[in-house]
Amino acid sequence: RRYALRLLNVVLGENMSSHLFQSVREKHGLAYSVNSSLQLFADTGVLAISAGVDTGRADRALDLIIRELNALKKNTVSARELEEAREYAIGSMLLALENPSGHMIWMGESILNYGRIIPPEEIVAGLNEVTVEDLHHLAGEFFRLERASLAVLTGAKSAISVPRIKTLLDAL
C-alpha cells in the first residue's frame, strides 16, 4: 500500500498542484504554506498535514482541510490526476537520486525502513500499478476521525476553541 499512499499524498498536499494547496492557499488565501507529508516505515507510518495560518483563520483552514479529506473519501480522483501524481512522484525520486547525498539518503532510509535497498525500478513498477480505486479505498480507510490526531501550535490564547475543533473533526 505504500505506493498508493505515496500517490495519495501527492494528490492531497505534496506540491503546488495538490488539493490542499489549491483550496486552502490559492482559492481561499488562508495559508502561506499548507502541505502534507508521508513517512513510511516497515510497521507503521504517518501522513501529516501542516499549515501556516493566521490565528484568526485557523478554524476556516481546518474546515477546508477536512473538506478536502472528505472529498477524497467520497470521490475518486481522475485518471489524469493520478497520472500527474505518478509522474511527479517518479520524477522527484529520480531527481533526488542524481546527486550522491540524495542517493545515500535514499539508500539509508530504505535500509532503516525496510531492511533492504529497494531498487528504483521496483518503486517505479509499484507506482505504475496504483489505480484510482486504490487511492479511493485508502482515503476511506485512513481519513477517519479515529485515525486522526491534531496539534494546534500558537502564541495566541484563542486561535481556535476546543469545542470548535471537536465540531470540525466530527465532520471527518
mmCIF file with all atom_site columns, C-alpha atoms in Angstrom:
data_model
loop_
_atom_site.group_PDB
_atom_site.id
_atom_site.type_symbol
_atom_site.label_atom_id
_atom_site.label_alt_id
_atom_site.label_comp_id
_atom_site.label_asym_id
_atom_site.label_entity_id
_atom_site.label_seq_id
_atom_site.pdbx_PDB_ins_code
_atom_site.Cartn_x
_atom_site.Cartn_y
_atom_site.Cartn_z
_atom_site.occupancy
_atom_site.B_iso_or_equiv
_atom_site.pdbx_formal_charge
_atom_site.auth_seq_id
_atom_site.auth_comp_id
_atom_site.auth_asym_id
_atom_site.auth_atom_id
_atom_site.pdbx_PDB_model_num
ATOM 1   C CA . ARG A 1 1   ? 0.000   0.000  0.000   1.00 0.00 ? 1   ARG A CA 1
ATOM 2   C CA . ARG A 1 2   ? 2.996   2.327  0.330   1.00 0.00 ? 2   ARG A CA 1
ATOM 3   C CA . TYR A 1 3   ? 2.924   3.142  -3.378  1.00 0.00 ? 3   TYR A CA 1
ATOM 4   C CA . ALA A 1 4   ? -0.748  4.076  -3.301  1.00 0.00 ? 4   ALA A CA 1
ATOM 5   C CA . LEU A 1 5   ? -0.191  6.112  -0.125  1.00 0.00 ? 5   LEU A CA 1
ATOM 6   C CA . ARG A 1 6   ? 2.714   7.898  -1.794  1.00 0.00 ? 6   ARG A CA 1
ATOM 7   C CA . LEU A 1 7   ? 0.460   8.936  -4.665  1.00 0.00 ? 7   LEU A CA 1
ATOM 8   C CA . LEU A 1 8   ? -2.448  9.822  -2.377  1.00 0.00 ? 8   LEU A CA 1
ATOM 9   C CA . ASN A 1 9   ? -0.085  12.140 -0.503  1.00 0.00 ? 9   ASN A CA 1
ATOM 10  C CA . VAL A 1 10  ? 0.955   13.825 -3.769  1.00 0.00 ? 10  VAL A CA 1
ATOM 11  C CA . VAL A 1 11  ? -2.687  14.395 -4.691  1.00 0.00 ? 11  VAL A CA 1
ATOM 12  C CA . LEU A 1 12  ? -3.569  15.609 -1.197  1.00 0.00 ? 12  LEU A CA 1
ATOM 13  C CA . GLY A 1 13  ? -0.804  18.047 -0.400  1.00 0.00 ? 13  GLY A CA 1
ATOM 14  C CA . GLU A 1 14  ? 2.746   17.359 -1.504  1.00 0.00 ? 14  GLU A CA 1
ATOM 15  C CA . ASN A 1 15  ? 3.056   20.010 -4.186  1.00 0.00 ? 15  ASN A CA 1
ATOM 16  C CA . MET A 1 16  ? 1.512   23.204 -5.535  1.00 0.00 ? 16  MET A CA 1
ATOM 17  C CA . SER A 1 17  ? -0.973  21.292 -7.709  1.00 0.00 ? 17  SER A CA 1
ATOM 18  C CA . SER A 1 18  ? -2.355  19.435 -4.695  1.00 0.00 ? 18  SER A CA 1
ATOM 19  C CA . HIS A 1 19  ? -5.879  19.689 -3.354  1.00 0.00 ? 19  HIS A CA 1
ATOM 20  C CA . LEU A 1 20  ? -4.799  21.345 -0.101  1.00 0.00 ? 20  LEU A CA 1
ATOM 21  C CA . PHE A 1 21  ? -2.575  23.946 -1.751  1.00 0.00 ? 21  PHE A CA 1
ATOM 22  C CA . GLN A 1 22  ? -5.161  24.826 -4.371  1.00 0.00 ? 22  GLN A CA 1
ATOM 23  C CA . SER A 1 23  ? -8.031  25.076 -1.889  1.00 0.00 ? 23  SER A CA 1
ATOM 24  C CA . VAL A 1 24  ? -6.559  26.483 1.312   1.00 0.00 ? 24  VAL A CA 1
ATOM 25  C CA . ARG A 1 25  ? -3.916  28.756 -0.186  1.00 0.00 ? 25  ARG A CA 1
ATOM 26  C CA . GLU A 1 26  ? -4.852  29.610 -3.763  1.00 0.00 ? 26  GLU A CA 1
ATOM 27  C CA . LYS A 1 27  ? -8.654  29.651 -3.725  1.00 0.00 ? 27  LYS A CA 1
ATOM 28  C CA . HIS A 1 28  ? -9.281  30.894 -0.176  1.00 0.00 ? 28  HIS A CA 1
ATOM 29  C CA . GLY A 1 29  ? -5.989  32.629 0.692   1.00 0.00 ? 29  GLY A CA 1
ATOM 30  C CA . LEU A 1 30  ? -5.957  31.245 4.240   1.00 0.00 ? 30  LEU A CA 1
ATOM 31  C CA . ALA A 1 31  ? -2.379  29.984 4.484   1.00 0.00 ? 31  ALA A CA 1
ATOM 32  C CA . TYR A 1 32  ? 1.054   30.932 3.308   1.00 0.00 ? 32  TYR A CA 1
ATOM 33  C CA . SER A 1 33  ? 2.036   27.289 3.449   1.00 0.00 ? 33  SER A CA 1
ATOM 34  C CA . VAL A 1 34  ? -0.071  24.149 3.508   1.00 0.00 ? 34  VAL A CA 1
ATOM 35  C CA . ASN A 1 35  ? 1.117   20.668 2.700   1.00 0.00 ? 35  ASN A CA 1
ATOM 36  C CA . SER A 1 36  ? 1.013   17.011 3.541   1.00 0.00 ? 36  SER A CA 1
ATOM 37  C CA . SER A 1 37  ? 3.955   14.711 4.046   1.00 0.00 ? 37  SER A CA 1
ATOM 38  C CA . LEU A 1 38  ? 4.351   10.989 4.322   1.00 0.00 ? 38  LEU A CA 1
ATOM 39  C CA . GLN A 1 39  ? 6.769   8.918  6.370   1.00 0.00 ? 39  GLN A CA 1
ATOM 40  C CA . LEU A 1 40  ? 6.535   5.162  5.977   1.00 0.00 ? 40  LEU A CA 1
ATOM 41  C CA . PHE A 1 41  ? 8.326   2.508  7.984   1.00 0.00 ? 41  PHE A CA 1
ATOM 42  C CA . ALA A 1 42  ? 8.135   -1.276 7.778   1.00 0.00 ? 42  ALA A CA 1
ATOM 43  C CA . ASP A 1 43  ? 5.486   -1.473 10.505  1.00 0.00 ? 43  ASP A CA 1
ATOM 44  C CA . THR A 1 44  ? 3.951   1.998  10.830  1.00 0.00 ? 44  THR A CA 1
ATOM 45  C CA . GLY A 1 45  ? 3.945   5.481  9.381   1.00 0.00 ? 45  GLY A CA 1
ATOM 46  C CA . VAL A 1 46  ? 2.360   8.891  9.383   1.00 0.00 ? 46  VAL A CA 1
ATOM 47  C CA . LEU A 1 47  ? 0.622   11.122 6.898   1.00 0.00 ? 47  LEU A CA 1
ATOM 48  C CA . ALA A 1 48  ? 0.874   14.620 8.336   1.00 0.00 ? 48  ALA A CA 1
ATOM 49  C CA . ILE A 1 49  ? -0.836  17.812 7.231   1.00 0.00 ? 49  ILE A CA 1
ATOM 50  C CA . SER A 1 50  ? 0.611   21.146 8.256   1.00 0.00 ? 50  SER A CA 1
ATOM 51  C CA . ALA A 1 51  ? -0.365  24.725 7.552   1.00 0.00 ? 51  ALA A CA 1
ATOM 52  C CA . GLY A 1 52  ? 0.938   28.143 8.463   1.00 0.00 ? 52  GLY A CA 1
ATOM 53  C CA . VAL A 1 53  ? -2.269  30.037 9.154   1.00 0.00 ? 53  VAL A CA 1
ATOM 54  C CA . ASP A 1 54  ? -3.158  33.346 10.781  1.00 0.00 ? 54  ASP A CA 1
ATOM 55  C CA . THR A 1 55  ? -4.733  32.535 14.151  1.00 0.00 ? 55  THR A CA 1
ATOM 56  C CA . GLY A 1 56  ? -7.990  34.233 13.195  1.00 0.00 ? 56  GLY A CA 1
ATOM 57  C CA . ARG A 1 57  ? -8.365  31.917 10.211  1.00 0.00 ? 57  ARG A CA 1
ATOM 58  C CA . ALA A 1 58  ? -7.402  28.612 11.816  1.00 0.00 ? 58  ALA A CA 1
ATOM 59  C CA . ASP A 1 59  ? -10.947 27.269 12.135  1.00 0.00 ? 59  ASP A CA 1
ATOM 60  C CA . ARG A 1 60  ? -11.764 28.058 8.492   1.00 0.00 ? 60  ARG A CA 1
ATOM 61  C CA . ALA A 1 61  ? -8.488  26.470 7.328   1.00 0.00 ? 61  ALA A CA 1
ATOM 62  C CA . LEU A 1 62  ? -9.160  23.333 9.378   1.00 0.00 ? 62  LEU A CA 1
ATOM 63  C CA . ASP A 1 63  ? -12.663 23.182 7.929   1.00 0.00 ? 63  ASP A CA 1
ATOM 64  C CA . LEU A 1 64  ? -11.251 23.314 4.375   1.00 0.00 ? 64  LEU A CA 1
ATOM 65  C CA . ILE A 1 65  ? -8.636  20.660 5.149   1.00 0.00 ? 65  ILE A CA 1
ATOM 66  C CA . ILE A 1 66  ? -11.324 18.319 6.464   1.00 0.00 ? 66  ILE A CA 1
ATOM 67  C CA . ARG A 1 67  ? -13.465 19.046 3.392   1.00 0.00 ? 67  ARG A CA 1
ATOM 68  C CA . GLU A 1 68  ? -10.558 18.026 1.141   1.00 0.00 ? 68  GLU A CA 1
ATOM 69  C CA . LEU A 1 69  ? -10.048 14.799 3.106   1.00 0.00 ? 69  LEU A CA 1
ATOM 70  C CA . ASN A 1 70  ? -13.752 14.025 2.839   1.00 0.00 ? 70  ASN A CA 1
ATOM 71  C CA . ALA A 1 71  ? -13.775 14.836 -0.875  1.00 0.00 ? 71  ALA A CA 1
ATOM 72  C CA . LEU A 1 72  ? -11.002 12.293 -1.443  1.00 0.00 ? 72  LEU A CA 1
ATOM 73  C CA . LYS A 1 73  ? -13.023 9.735  0.544   1.00 0.00 ? 73  LYS A CA 1
ATOM 74  C CA . LYS A 1 74  ? -16.206 10.463 -1.410  1.00 0.00 ? 74  LYS A CA 1
ATOM 75  C CA . ASN A 1 75  ? -14.879 10.937 -4.951  1.00 0.00 ? 75  ASN A CA 1
ATOM 76  C CA . THR A 1 76  ? -12.258 9.116  -6.945  1.00 0.00 ? 76  THR A CA 1
ATOM 77  C CA . VAL A 1 77  ? -9.518  11.210 -8.471  1.00 0.00 ? 77  VAL A CA 1
ATOM 78  C CA . SER A 1 78  ? -9.429  11.369 -12.246 1.00 0.00 ? 78  SER A CA 1
ATOM 79  C CA . ALA A 1 79  ? -7.140  9.137  -14.260 1.00 0.00 ? 79  ALA A CA 1
ATOM 80  C CA . ARG A 1 80  ? -5.326  12.276 -15.405 1.00 0.00 ? 80  ARG A CA 1
ATOM 81  C CA . GLU A 1 81  ? -4.747  13.476 -11.842 1.00 0.00 ? 81  GLU A CA 1
ATOM 82  C CA . LEU A 1 82  ? -3.418  10.043 -10.875 1.00 0.00 ? 82  LEU A CA 1
ATOM 83  C CA . GLU A 1 83  ? -1.066  10.061 -13.861 1.00 0.00 ? 83  GLU A CA 1
ATOM 84  C CA . GLU A 1 84  ? 0.199   13.549 -12.984 1.00 0.00 ? 84  GLU A CA 1
ATOM 85  C CA . ALA A 1 85  ? 0.814   12.431 -9.386  1.00 0.00 ? 85  ALA A CA 1
ATOM 86  C CA . ARG A 1 86  ? 2.629   9.338  -10.645 1.00 0.00 ? 86  ARG A CA 1
ATOM 87  C CA . GLU A 1 87  ? 4.846   11.409 -12.957 1.00 0.00 ? 87  GLU A CA 1
ATOM 88  C CA . TYR A 1 88  ? 5.627   13.819 -10.114 1.00 0.00 ? 88  TYR A CA 1
ATOM 89  C CA . ALA A 1 89  ? 6.494   11.027 -7.657  1.00 0.00 ? 89  ALA A CA 1
ATOM 90  C CA . ILE A 1 90  ? 8.697   9.180  -10.125 1.00 0.00 ? 90  ILE A CA 1
ATOM 91  C CA . GLY A 1 91  ? 10.346  12.362 -11.380 1.00 0.00 ? 91  GLY A CA 1
ATOM 92  C CA . SER A 1 92  ? 11.119  13.687 -7.900  1.00 0.00 ? 92  SER A CA 1
ATOM 93  C CA . MET A 1 93  ? 12.570  10.331 -6.849  1.00 0.00 ? 93  MET A CA 1
ATOM 94  C CA . LEU A 1 94  ? 14.795  10.120 -9.924  1.00 0.00 ? 94  LEU A CA 1
ATOM 95  C CA . LEU A 1 95  ? 15.959  13.723 -9.481  1.00 0.00 ? 95  LEU A CA 1
ATOM 96  C CA . ALA A 1 96  ? 16.853  13.033 -5.849  1.00 0.00 ? 96  ALA A CA 1
ATOM 97  C CA . LEU A 1 97  ? 18.929  10.046 -6.949  1.00 0.00 ? 97  LEU A CA 1
ATOM 98  C CA . GLU A 1 98  ? 21.025  12.158 -9.312  1.00 0.00 ? 98  GLU A CA 1
ATOM 99  C CA . ASN A 1 99  ? 23.275  13.556 -6.586  1.00 0.00 ? 99  ASN A CA 1
ATOM 100 C CA . PRO A 1 100 ? 25.403  11.492 -4.200  1.00 0.00 ? 100 PRO A CA 1
ATOM 101 C CA . SER A 1 101 ? 23.864  12.832 -0.982  1.00 0.00 ? 101 SER A CA 1
ATOM 102 C CA . GLY A 1 102 ? 20.318  12.224 -2.226  1.00 0.00 ? 102 GLY A CA 1
ATOM 103 C CA . HIS A 1 103 ? 21.300  8.723  -3.274  1.00 0.00 ? 103 HIS A CA 1
ATOM 104 C CA . MET A 1 104 ? 22.862  7.963  0.116   1.00 0.00 ? 104 MET A CA 1
ATOM 105 C CA . ILE A 1 105 ? 19.837  9.318  1.999   1.00 0.00 ? 105 ILE A CA 1
ATOM 106 C CA . TRP A 1 106 ? 17.524  7.184  -0.139  1.00 0.00 ? 106 TRP A CA 1
ATOM 107 C CA . MET A 1 107 ? 19.639  4.053  0.466   1.00 0.00 ? 107 MET A CA 1
ATOM 108 C CA . GLY A 1 108 ? 19.867  4.716  4.222   1.00 0.00 ? 108 GLY A CA 1
ATOM 109 C CA . GLU A 1 109 ? 16.127  5.313  4.577   1.00 0.00 ? 109 GLU A CA 1
ATOM 110 C CA . SER A 1 110 ? 15.404  2.208  2.530   1.00 0.00 ? 110 SER A CA 1
ATOM 111 C CA . ILE A 1 111 ? 17.607  0.039  4.748   1.00 0.00 ? 111 ILE A CA 1
ATOM 112 C CA . LEU A 1 112 ? 16.323  1.557  8.000   1.00 0.00 ? 112 LEU A CA 1
ATOM 113 C CA . ASN A 1 113 ? 12.662  1.463  6.980   1.00 0.00 ? 113 ASN A CA 1
ATOM 114 C CA . TYR A 1 114 ? 12.503  -1.832 5.069   1.00 0.00 ? 114 TYR A CA 1
ATOM 115 C CA . GLY A 1 115 ? 15.682  -3.736 5.880   1.00 0.00 ? 115 GLY A CA 1
ATOM 116 C CA . ARG A 1 116 ? 16.861  -3.675 2.275   1.00 0.00 ? 116 ARG A CA 1
ATOM 117 C CA . ILE A 1 117 ? 17.609  -1.301 -0.549  1.00 0.00 ? 117 ILE A CA 1
ATOM 118 C CA . ILE A 1 118 ? 14.560  -1.151 -2.767  1.00 0.00 ? 118 ILE A CA 1
ATOM 119 C CA . PRO A 1 119 ? 15.728  -0.644 -6.362  1.00 0.00 ? 119 PRO A CA 1
ATOM 120 C CA . PRO A 1 120 ? 14.260  2.422  -8.131  1.00 0.00 ? 120 PRO A CA 1
ATOM 121 C CA . GLU A 1 121 ? 12.842  0.120  -10.811 1.00 0.00 ? 121 GLU A CA 1
ATOM 122 C CA . GLU A 1 122 ? 10.810  -1.701 -8.148  1.00 0.00 ? 122 GLU A CA 1
ATOM 123 C CA . ILE A 1 123 ? 9.441   1.597  -6.853  1.00 0.00 ? 123 ILE A CA 1
ATOM 124 C CA . VAL A 1 124 ? 8.529   2.769  -10.358 1.00 0.00 ? 124 VAL A CA 1
ATOM 125 C CA . ALA A 1 125 ? 6.805   -0.567 -11.045 1.00 0.00 ? 125 ALA A CA 1
ATOM 126 C CA . GLY A 1 126 ? 4.878   -0.279 -7.760  1.00 0.00 ? 126 GLY A CA 1
ATOM 127 C CA . LEU A 1 127 ? 3.790   3.283  -8.513  1.00 0.00 ? 127 LEU A CA 1
ATOM 128 C CA . ASN A 1 128 ? 2.711   2.261  -12.007 1.00 0.00 ? 128 ASN A CA 1
ATOM 129 C CA . GLU A 1 129 ? 0.392   -0.414 -10.586 1.00 0.00 ? 129 GLU A CA 1
ATOM 130 C CA . VAL A 1 130 ? -1.650  2.026  -8.478  1.00 0.00 ? 130 VAL A CA 1
ATOM 131 C CA . THR A 1 131 ? -5.210  2.661  -9.674  1.00 0.00 ? 131 THR A CA 1
ATOM 132 C CA . VAL A 1 132 ? -7.707  5.416  -8.905  1.00 0.00 ? 132 VAL A CA 1
ATOM 133 C CA . GLU A 1 133 ? -9.671  2.805  -6.960  1.00 0.00 ? 133 GLU A CA 1
ATOM 134 C CA . ASP A 1 134 ? -6.612  2.150  -4.765  1.00 0.00 ? 134 ASP A CA 1
ATOM 135 C CA . LEU A 1 135 ? -6.446  5.849  -3.858  1.00 0.00 ? 135 LEU A CA 1
ATOM 136 C CA . HIS A 1 136 ? -10.176 5.988  -3.156  1.00 0.00 ? 136 HIS A CA 1
ATOM 137 C CA . HIS A 1 137 ? -10.019 2.905  -0.943  1.00 0.00 ? 137 HIS A CA 1
ATOM 138 C CA . LEU A 1 138 ? -7.044  4.209  1.063   1.00 0.00 ? 138 LEU A CA 1
ATOM 139 C CA . ALA A 1 139 ? -8.617  7.643  1.533   1.00 0.00 ? 139 ALA A CA 1
ATOM 140 C CA . GLY A 1 140 ? -11.676 5.919  3.004   1.00 0.00 ? 140 GLY A CA 1
ATOM 141 C CA . GLU A 1 141 ? -9.523  3.756  5.235   1.00 0.00 ? 141 GLU A CA 1
ATOM 142 C CA . PHE A 1 142 ? -7.147  6.422  6.521   1.00 0.00 ? 142 PHE A CA 1
ATOM 143 C CA . PHE A 1 143 ? -9.093  9.704  6.562   1.00 0.00 ? 143 PHE A CA 1
ATOM 144 C CA . ARG A 1 144 ? -11.256 8.836  9.570   1.00 0.00 ? 144 ARG A CA 1
ATOM 145 C CA . LEU A 1 145 ? -11.665 10.537 12.933  1.00 0.00 ? 145 LEU A CA 1
ATOM 146 C CA . GLU A 1 146 ? -10.420 7.530  14.908  1.00 0.00 ? 146 GLU A CA 1
ATOM 147 C CA . ARG A 1 147 ? -7.132  7.651  12.976  1.00 0.00 ? 147 ARG A CA 1
ATOM 148 C CA . ALA A 1 148 ? -6.653  11.408 13.347  1.00 0.00 ? 148 ALA A CA 1
ATOM 149 C CA . SER A 1 149 ? -4.583  13.472 15.751  1.00 0.00 ? 149 SER A CA 1
ATOM 150 C CA . LEU A 1 150 ? -4.477  17.246 15.862  1.00 0.00 ? 150 LEU A CA 1
ATOM 151 C CA . ALA A 1 151 ? -1.975  19.700 17.265  1.00 0.00 ? 151 ALA A CA 1
ATOM 152 C CA . VAL A 1 152 ? -2.554  23.453 17.182  1.00 0.00 ? 152 VAL A CA 1
ATOM 153 C CA . LEU A 1 153 ? 0.549   25.465 17.979  1.00 0.00 ? 153 LEU A CA 1
ATOM 154 C CA . THR A 1 154 ? 0.025   29.155 18.574  1.00 0.00 ? 154 THR A CA 1
ATOM 155 C CA . GLY A 1 155 ? 1.084   32.035 20.732  1.00 0.00 ? 155 GLY A CA 1
ATOM 156 C CA . ALA A 1 156 ? -2.470  33.376 20.803  1.00 0.00 ? 156 ALA A CA 1
ATOM 157 C CA . LYS A 1 157 ? -4.825  32.394 23.606  1.00 0.00 ? 157 LYS A CA 1
ATOM 158 C CA . SER A 1 158 ? -7.846  31.662 21.425  1.00 0.00 ? 158 SER A CA 1
ATOM 159 C CA . ALA A 1 159 ? -6.714  30.700 17.941  1.00 0.00 ? 159 ALA A CA 1
ATOM 160 C CA . ILE A 1 160 ? -9.392  28.027 17.779  1.00 0.00 ? 160 ILE A CA 1
ATOM 161 C CA . SER A 1 161 ? -11.551 26.734 20.608  1.00 0.00 ? 161 SER A CA 1
ATOM 162 C CA . VAL A 1 162 ? -11.628 23.107 21.673  1.00 0.00 ? 162 VAL A CA 1
ATOM 163 C CA . PRO A 1 163 ? -15.404 22.821 21.079  1.00 0.00 ? 163 PRO A CA 1
ATOM 164 C CA . ARG A 1 164 ? -14.920 24.241 17.560  1.00 0.00 ? 164 ARG A CA 1
ATOM 165 C CA . ILE A 1 165 ? -12.100 21.751 16.886  1.00 0.00 ? 165 ILE A CA 1
ATOM 166 C CA . LYS A 1 166 ? -14.360 18.917 18.034  1.00 0.00 ? 166 LYS A CA 1
ATOM 167 C CA . THR A 1 167 ? -17.154 20.107 15.747  1.00 0.00 ? 167 THR A CA 1
ATOM 168 C CA . LEU A 1 168 ? -14.788 20.331 12.790  1.00 0.00 ? 168 LEU A CA 1
ATOM 169 C CA . LEU A 1 169 ? -13.198 16.934 13.447  1.00 0.00 ? 169 LEU A CA 1
ATOM 170 C CA . ASP A 1 170 ? -16.589 15.275 13.876  1.00 0.00 ? 170 ASP A CA 1
ATOM 171 C CA . ALA A 1 171 ? -17.127 16.022 10.173  1.00 0.00 ? 171 ALA A CA 1
ATOM 172 C CA . LEU A 1 172 ? -14.255 13.692 9.252   1.00 0.00 ? 172 LEU A CA 1
#
